[in-house]
Amino acid sequence: MKIRLSGKDRKSSDVGGFDAGEPSHRHGPVPRRSLLVVTALCLLAVAIASFVIVRTILQPSPPIPVPANLVKLEPQLRAYIVEKVDWVRKSPRDMKRHATLGIVYAANSLWQEARMAFTNAARLNPQEPLAPMYVGVATLELGEIEAALKIFRHLAVQFPSFAPGFYRLGEALLRTGDPRGAEDSFRRLIHLAPNEWRGYAGLGDARLRQNDPAEASEWLRKALQLDPSSKIAHHLLGRACRELGRNDEAELELLLGQRAEVFPIPDAWSETASEHMKLIQDQLEVANQSSQAGNPGKAVEILLRALSYNPTNVTLLNNLAIAFNRSGQPQKAYPLLSKVLESHSRYLPACITMSFTSQMLGRNDEALAYADRAIALDANTAQAHLAKANALLAAERDAEAIAALQDAHRCDPQNAEILVELGDVYWRNLKQPGQAREHYRQAVQLNRAFVGAHARLAELAIERGDSVEAGAAIDMLRKLAPTEPGLSVLERRLNKLAKQ
């Protein structure tokens, strides 16, 4: 690789022998020899460009990968792959089409075919760093760790300013037990992308693996400053704090890092992956995430499309009904659930969903009947008792709703949300703040990282005029959710209470 010197490193010999103070232009005609050299160079450049173009045209199109077990795949996925393969065949030298096909395969865990498609993309456009990076990703997913590591190393040399490549290299080095090498990669990532939290989290992980929890914690705190919601950074910080003997802080950070997953740096290709997920289970998950993110209409769209390929799948039908409920369309959920229960009368999830649907439609007696039916099918399912509590609350039968919530808690004693529901009914409906406070405190004891429970404790304490308890709850909220919109409201209310 040629190294280009900076201007200050050049000597007089580097500029054709002229003295540094001599003007760069000459007087008089340009020598004929110079013109011949320039002409020859131009012709050579044209010849090279023509050769590359001709070679590209004459080069055979890369083979398009198709799964050997295509006929055995789920119907929607099979149809989608056929559609995308035909699309690539129409323009077989289009790098972007091969890349899209690779993402289709990767999104549906067909990694062998994904690797082939990404390899085609890399050959068609050697200047696109995402293509070889995803060849490495597919190779890693196929369990060929050393081969993947070799690809990522080459990627780092070929594209020294490509931040995602250094992230992938760092993660691969951690997996192969080389934290020192990983540290170098993550430091390079921080240099290239100083606002990317994954660089600091990765460096913290590397330092932690080298038995330096003190420095690791510093880097991990920096990662959390950039993204307070990063579960993996919280988890790693919890481990570092535990090694440093900070047990209370460690417990809290480990709670915040529960169910941590590693999500690579997003890029233009990865951000489209969810659009290409066509396995039923994946689409159920994507639909649920859309609903939780406040877009139930998108969930309905995803599930309706999936249902067109699997019209009798009761899981899809039930989840579509839930999506209709969340989008404020229980009238569309009701006939779907009726159809399911006609042929699957003992299908517990549909009974539970039908109870919630009936209540939304104002059919409280029907809602209660379906909840009782669900409990009869399985009295140990908390959601069935929650459906009954929902129907009883709608009928303003609060004391009975309390009993149903207590049954739900017995079925799922580790679910702090049920305790908060109990507290809400005691406080808002039965005007028993003492009982509410007790249940909120139990929820916090069960899950110290439960933001909702701390918020309720703070609000109730302010109402009771207890600034000490309110202050403690708000302090915990600052640690758990510093960007929570309701935090500033509670702080203002506490300040007003303190001035009284």
mmCIF file of C-alpha atoms in Angstrom, residues 166-414:
data_model
loop_
_atom_site.group_PDB
_atom_site.id
_atom_site.type_symbol
_atom_site.label_atom_id
_atom_site.label_comp_id
_atom_site.label_asym_id
_atom_site.label_seq_id
_atom_site.Cartn_x
_atom_site.Cartn_y
_atom_site.Cartn_z
ATOM 1 C CA PHE A 166 -14.149 -2.203 13.421
ATOM 2 C CA TYR A 167 -17.184 -2.984 15.566
ATOM 3 C CA ARG A 168 -17.557 -6.389 13.882
ATOM 4 C CA LEU A 169 -13.838 -7.056 14.209
ATOM 5 C CA GLY A 170 -13.880 -6.139 17.907
ATOM 6 C CA GLU A 171 -16.856 -8.389 18.632
ATOM 7 C CA ALA A 172 -15.283 -11.289 16.732
ATOM 8 C CA LEU A 173 -12.022 -10.868 18.653
ATOM 9 C CA LEU A 174 -13.925 -10.950 21.943
ATOM 10 C CA ARG A 175 -15.594 -14.173 20.839
ATOM 11 C CA THR A 176 -12.258 -15.761 20.023
ATOM 12 C CA GLY A 177 -10.755 -14.778 23.378
ATOM 13 C CA ASP A 178 -8.549 -11.904 22.257
ATOM 14 C CA PRO A 179 -9.591 -8.899 24.405
ATOM 15 C CA ARG A 180 -6.342 -7.043 23.709
ATOM 16 C CA GLY A 181 -6.955 -7.144 19.976
ATOM 17 C CA ALA A 182 -10.592 -6.229 20.557
ATOM 18 C CA GLU A 183 -9.495 -3.227 22.612
ATOM 19 C CA ASP A 184 -7.528 -1.861 19.655
ATOM 20 C CA SER A 185 -10.558 -2.271 17.380
ATOM 21 C CA PHE A 186 -12.925 -0.520 19.780
ATOM 22 C CA ARG A 187 -10.477 2.349 20.315
ATOM 23 C CA ARG A 188 -10.370 2.784 16.545
ATOM 24 C CA LEU A 189 -14.187 2.715 16.496
ATOM 25 C CA ILE A 190 -14.319 5.457 19.154
ATOM 26 C CA HIS A 191 -11.922 7.547 17.071
ATOM 27 C CA LEU A 192 -14.058 7.122 13.945
ATOM 28 C CA ALA A 193 -17.462 7.455 15.660
ATOM 29 C CA PRO A 194 -17.119 9.260 19.019
ATOM 30 C CA ASN A 195 -20.908 9.444 19.493
ATOM 31 C CA GLU A 196 -21.448 5.708 18.974
ATOM 32 C CA TRP A 197 -21.995 4.088 22.389
ATOM 33 C CA ARG A 198 -21.000 0.618 21.187
ATOM 34 C CA GLY A 199 -17.359 1.638 20.937
ATOM 35 C CA TYR A 200 -17.230 2.560 24.628
ATOM 36 C CA ALA A 201 -19.257 -0.493 25.679
ATOM 37 C CA GLY A 202 -16.985 -2.767 23.654
ATOM 38 C CA LEU A 203 -13.893 -1.185 25.140
ATOM 39 C CA GLY A 204 -15.387 -1.596 28.606
ATOM 40 C CA ASP A 205 -16.052 -5.264 27.876
ATOM 41 C CA ALA A 206 -12.462 -5.726 26.651
ATOM 42 C CA ARG A 207 -11.022 -4.074 29.775
ATOM 43 C CA LEU A 208 -13.304 -6.148 31.997
ATOM 44 C CA ARG A 209 -12.012 -9.332 30.369
ATOM 45 C CA GLN A 210 -8.478 -8.128 31.109
ATOM 46 C CA ASN A 211 -9.335 -7.884 34.826
ATOM 47 C CA ASP A 212 -9.536 -4.102 34.942
ATOM 48 C CA PRO A 213 -13.060 -3.406 36.262
ATOM 49 C CA ALA A 214 -12.177 0.146 37.348
ATOM 50 C CA GLU A 215 -11.292 1.339 33.846
ATOM 51 C CA ALA A 216 -14.044 -0.810 32.373
ATOM 52 C CA SER A 217 -16.650 0.960 34.499
ATOM 53 C CA GLU A 218 -15.462 4.361 33.241
ATOM 54 C CA TRP A 219 -15.931 3.373 29.607
ATOM 55 C CA LEU A 220 -19.283 1.728 30.331
ATOM 56 C CA ARG A 221 -20.578 4.864 32.070
ATOM 57 C CA LYS A 222 -19.589 6.832 28.974
ATOM 58 C CA ALA A 223 -21.588 4.376 26.859
ATOM 59 C CA LEU A 224 -24.628 4.896 29.098
ATOM 60 C CA GLN A 225 -24.298 8.658 28.866
ATOM 61 C CA LEU A 226 -24.726 8.270 25.125
ATOM 62 C CA ASP A 227 -27.532 5.698 25.414
ATOM 63 C CA PRO A 228 -29.072 5.197 28.888
ATOM 64 C CA SER A 229 -31.276 2.398 27.516
ATOM 65 C CA SER A 230 -28.402 0.103 26.479
ATOM 66 C CA LYS A 231 -29.059 -3.140 28.348
ATOM 67 C CA ILE A 232 -25.713 -4.687 27.466
ATOM 68 C CA ALA A 233 -23.851 -1.650 28.856
ATOM 69 C CA HIS A 234 -25.899 -1.856 32.069
ATOM 70 C CA HIS A 235 -25.177 -5.576 32.346
ATOM 71 C CA LEU A 236 -21.433 -5.109 31.863
ATOM 72 C CA LEU A 237 -21.365 -2.195 34.306
ATOM 73 C CA GLY A 238 -23.156 -4.388 36.845
ATOM 74 C CA ARG A 239 -20.453 -7.017 36.488
ATOM 75 C CA ALA A 240 -17.717 -4.392 36.850
ATOM 76 C CA CYS A 241 -19.353 -2.930 39.976
ATOM 77 C CA ARG A 242 -19.694 -6.386 41.470
ATOM 78 C CA GLU A 243 -15.968 -7.008 40.979
ATOM 79 C CA LEU A 244 -15.250 -3.628 42.600
ATOM 80 C CA GLY A 245 -17.373 -4.539 45.621
ATOM 81 C CA ARG A 246 -20.129 -2.006 44.863
ATOM 82 C CA ASN A 247 -22.857 -4.544 45.495
ATOM 83 C CA ASP A 248 -25.907 -2.246 45.667
ATOM 84 C CA GLU A 249 -24.996 -0.521 42.424
ATOM 85 C CA ALA A 250 -24.154 -3.855 40.839
ATOM 86 C CA GLU A 251 -27.582 -5.257 41.715
ATOM 87 C CA LEU A 252 -29.355 -2.294 40.166
ATOM 88 C CA GLU A 253 -27.261 -2.299 36.990
ATOM 89 C CA LEU A 254 -27.717 -6.032 36.517
ATOM 90 C CA LEU A 255 -31.480 -5.573 36.853
ATOM 91 C CA LEU A 256 -31.393 -2.833 34.218
ATOM 92 C CA GLY A 257 -29.372 -5.164 32.010
ATOM 93 C CA GLN A 258 -31.714 -8.147 32.253
ATOM 94 C CA ARG A 259 -32.299 -9.980 28.977
ATOM 95 C CA ALA A 260 -29.521 -7.978 27.348
ATOM 96 C CA GLU A 261 -28.929 -8.615 23.665
ATOM 97 C CA VAL A 262 -26.140 -7.441 21.401
ATOM 98 C CA PHE A 263 -27.340 -5.227 18.549
ATOM 99 C CA PRO A 264 -24.637 -4.237 16.025
ATOM 100 C CA ILE A 265 -24.274 -0.728 14.639
ATOM 101 C CA PRO A 266 -27.252 -0.187 12.323
ATOM 102 C CA ASP A 267 -26.535 0.439 8.653
ATOM 103 C CA ALA A 268 -28.443 1.009 5.440
ATOM 104 C CA TRP A 269 -28.766 -2.728 4.842
ATOM 105 C CA SER A 270 -29.594 -3.925 8.362
ATOM 106 C CA GLU A 271 -32.304 -1.300 8.799
ATOM 107 C CA THR A 272 -34.348 -3.018 6.077
ATOM 108 C CA ALA A 273 -34.068 -6.501 7.598
ATOM 109 C CA SER A 274 -37.412 -6.474 9.418
ATOM 110 C CA GLU A 275 -39.201 -5.816 6.121
ATOM 111 C CA HIS A 276 -37.868 -9.113 4.790
ATOM 112 C CA MET A 277 -38.710 -11.348 7.776
ATOM 113 C CA LYS A 278 -41.299 -13.798 6.494
ATOM 114 C CA LEU A 279 -41.213 -16.633 9.033
ATOM 115 C CA ILE A 280 -44.434 -16.671 11.059
ATOM 116 C CA GLN A 281 -42.726 -16.414 14.449
ATOM 117 C CA ASP A 282 -40.591 -13.497 13.313
ATOM 118 C CA GLN A 283 -43.588 -11.632 11.937
ATOM 119 C CA LEU A 284 -45.467 -12.124 15.193
ATOM 120 C CA GLU A 285 -42.530 -10.566 17.026
ATOM 121 C CA VAL A 286 -42.187 -7.662 14.586
ATOM 122 C CA ALA A 287 -45.933 -7.011 14.791
ATOM 123 C CA ASN A 288 -45.832 -7.006 18.586
ATOM 124 C CA GLN A 289 -42.890 -4.599 18.582
ATOM 125 C CA SER A 290 -44.784 -2.308 16.220
ATOM 126 C CA SER A 291 -47.783 -2.282 18.552
ATOM 127 C CA GLN A 292 -45.637 -1.563 21.604
ATOM 128 C CA ALA A 293 -43.939 1.256 19.708
ATOM 129 C CA GLY A 294 -47.319 2.893 19.189
ATOM 130 C CA ASN A 295 -47.966 1.672 15.643
ATOM 131 C CA PRO A 296 -50.651 -1.042 15.899
ATOM 132 C CA GLY A 297 -51.761 -0.257 12.347
ATOM 133 C CA LYS A 298 -48.419 -1.559 11.085
ATOM 134 C CA ALA A 299 -48.945 -4.714 13.158
ATOM 135 C CA VAL A 300 -52.330 -5.250 11.536
ATOM 136 C CA GLU A 301 -50.784 -4.825 8.081
ATOM 137 C CA ILE A 302 -48.012 -7.361 8.803
ATOM 138 C CA LEU A 303 -50.375 -9.975 10.240
ATOM 139 C CA LEU A 304 -53.010 -9.604 7.514
ATOM 140 C CA ARG A 305 -50.348 -10.298 4.893
ATOM 141 C CA ALA A 306 -49.083 -13.322 6.819
ATOM 142 C CA LEU A 307 -52.619 -14.597 7.253
ATOM 143 C CA SER A 308 -53.215 -14.573 3.484
ATOM 144 C CA TYR A 309 -50.631 -17.368 3.244
ATOM 145 C CA ASN A 310 -51.748 -19.156 6.433
ATOM 146 C CA PRO A 311 -55.528 -18.556 6.680
ATOM 147 C CA THR A 312 -56.185 -21.248 9.297
ATOM 148 C CA ASN A 313 -53.293 -20.500 11.641
ATOM 149 C CA VAL A 314 -54.984 -19.853 15.000
ATOM 150 C CA THR A 315 -51.917 -18.147 16.474
ATOM 151 C CA LEU A 316 -51.924 -15.602 13.652
ATOM 152 C CA LEU A 317 -55.691 -15.105 13.967
ATOM 153 C CA ASN A 318 -55.453 -14.492 17.703
ATOM 154 C CA ASN A 319 -52.543 -12.071 17.336
ATOM 155 C CA LEU A 320 -54.337 -10.218 14.566
ATOM 156 C CA ALA A 321 -57.317 -9.839 16.917
ATOM 157 C CA ILE A 322 -54.996 -8.416 19.585
ATOM 158 C CA ALA A 323 -53.582 -5.969 17.012
ATOM 159 C CA PHE A 324 -57.119 -4.901 16.065
ATOM 160 C CA ASN A 325 -57.884 -4.312 19.758
ATOM 161 C CA ARG A 326 -54.733 -2.236 20.197
ATOM 162 C CA SER A 327 -55.619 -0.161 17.142
ATOM 163 C CA GLY A 328 -59.086 0.553 18.547
ATOM 164 C CA GLN A 329 -60.921 -1.836 16.214
ATOM 165 C CA PRO A 330 -62.434 -4.522 18.487
ATOM 166 C CA GLN A 331 -65.350 -4.860 16.065
ATOM 167 C CA LYS A 332 -62.903 -6.448 13.601
ATOM 168 C CA ALA A 333 -61.344 -8.667 16.255
ATOM 169 C CA TYR A 334 -64.642 -10.152 17.403
ATOM 170 C CA PRO A 335 -65.557 -12.120 14.229
ATOM 171 C CA LEU A 336 -62.006 -13.437 13.907
ATOM 172 C CA LEU A 337 -62.088 -14.809 17.451
ATOM 173 C CA SER A 338 -65.591 -16.224 16.975
ATOM 174 C CA LYS A 339 -64.288 -18.134 13.959
ATOM 175 C CA VAL A 340 -61.344 -19.499 15.939
ATOM 176 C CA LEU A 341 -63.470 -20.577 18.900
ATOM 177 C CA GLU A 342 -65.993 -22.315 16.662
ATOM 178 C CA SER A 343 -63.338 -24.817 15.576
ATOM 179 C CA HIS A 344 -61.010 -24.557 18.618
ATOM 180 C CA SER A 345 -63.323 -24.082 21.583
ATOM 181 C CA ARG A 346 -60.588 -24.944 24.076
ATOM 182 C CA TYR A 347 -57.950 -22.604 22.652
ATOM 183 C CA LEU A 348 -56.996 -20.655 25.770
ATOM 184 C CA PRO A 349 -55.350 -17.573 24.137
ATOM 185 C CA ALA A 350 -58.469 -16.908 22.037
ATOM 186 C CA CYS A 351 -60.732 -17.146 25.107
ATOM 187 C CA ILE A 352 -58.581 -14.572 26.914
ATOM 188 C CA THR A 353 -58.445 -12.227 23.920
ATOM 189 C CA MET A 354 -62.186 -12.588 23.389
ATOM 190 C CA SER A 355 -62.770 -11.493 26.988
ATOM 191 C CA PHE A 356 -60.803 -8.276 26.426
ATOM 192 C CA THR A 357 -62.487 -7.741 23.028
ATOM 193 C CA SER A 358 -65.984 -8.190 24.460
ATOM 194 C CA GLN A 359 -65.251 -5.710 27.238
ATOM 195 C CA MET A 360 -64.037 -3.134 24.689
ATOM 196 C CA LEU A 361 -67.340 -3.592 22.841
ATOM 197 C CA GLY A 362 -69.307 -2.996 26.063
ATOM 198 C CA ARG A 363 -70.386 -6.634 26.391
ATOM 199 C CA ASN A 364 -69.328 -6.969 30.026
ATOM 200 C CA ASP A 365 -71.310 -10.119 30.825
ATOM 201 C CA GLU A 366 -69.823 -11.826 27.778
ATOM 202 C CA ALA A 367 -66.364 -10.615 28.754
ATOM 203 C CA LEU A 368 -66.745 -12.125 32.206
ATOM 204 C CA ALA A 369 -68.061 -15.390 30.754
ATOM 205 C CA TYR A 370 -65.062 -15.776 28.440
ATOM 206 C CA ALA A 371 -62.686 -15.002 31.318
ATOM 207 C CA ASP A 372 -64.330 -17.700 33.453
ATOM 208 C CA ARG A 373 -64.096 -20.075 30.516
ATOM 209 C CA ALA A 374 -60.368 -19.346 30.247
ATOM 210 C CA ILE A 375 -59.898 -19.946 33.988
ATOM 211 C CA ALA A 376 -61.752 -23.243 33.690
ATOM 212 C CA LEU A 377 -59.351 -24.290 30.939
ATOM 213 C CA ASP A 378 -56.280 -23.364 33.014
ATOM 214 C CA ALA A 379 -56.640 -21.827 36.451
ATOM 215 C CA ASN A 380 -52.865 -21.329 36.681
ATOM 216 C CA THR A 381 -52.649 -18.813 33.826
ATOM 217 C CA ALA A 382 -52.319 -15.301 35.211
ATOM 218 C CA GLN A 383 -53.617 -13.678 32.030
ATOM 219 C CA ALA A 384 -56.967 -15.434 32.444
ATOM 220 C CA HIS A 385 -57.423 -13.909 35.914
ATOM 221 C CA LEU A 386 -56.301 -10.520 34.570
ATOM 222 C CA ALA A 387 -59.015 -10.761 31.909
ATOM 223 C CA LYS A 388 -61.559 -11.426 34.647
ATOM 224 C CA ALA A 389 -60.278 -8.472 36.686
ATOM 225 C CA ASN A 390 -60.576 -6.285 33.592
ATOM 226 C CA ALA A 391 -64.214 -7.303 33.083
ATOM 227 C CA LEU A 392 -65.048 -6.789 36.768
ATOM 228 C CA LEU A 393 -63.450 -3.338 36.837
ATOM 229 C CA ALA A 394 -65.471 -2.350 33.776
ATOM 230 C CA ALA A 395 -68.601 -3.434 35.675
ATOM 231 C CA GLU A 396 -67.423 -1.377 38.706
ATOM 232 C CA ARG A 397 -67.160 -4.515 40.838
ATOM 233 C CA ASP A 398 -63.891 -3.364 42.377
ATOM 234 C CA ALA A 399 -63.722 -5.681 45.395
ATOM 235 C CA GLU A 400 -64.161 -8.736 43.151
ATOM 236 C CA ALA A 401 -61.561 -7.313 40.765
ATOM 237 C CA ILE A 402 -59.120 -7.174 43.686
ATOM 238 C CA ALA A 403 -59.703 -10.877 44.302
ATOM 239 C CA ALA A 404 -59.099 -11.669 40.612
ATOM 240 C CA LEU A 405 -55.853 -9.660 40.630
ATOM 241 C CA GLN A 406 -54.711 -11.492 43.746
ATOM 242 C CA ASP A 407 -55.368 -14.789 41.944
ATOM 243 C CA ALA A 408 -53.279 -13.516 39.024
ATOM 244 C CA HIS A 409 -50.465 -12.625 41.432
ATOM 245 C CA ARG A 410 -50.550 -16.125 42.936
ATOM 246 C CA CYS A 411 -50.184 -17.564 39.423
ATOM 247 C CA ASP A 412 -47.292 -15.243 38.564
ATOM 248 C CA PRO A 413 -45.696 -14.119 41.843
ATOM 249 C CA GLN A 414 -42.630 -12.624 40.116
#
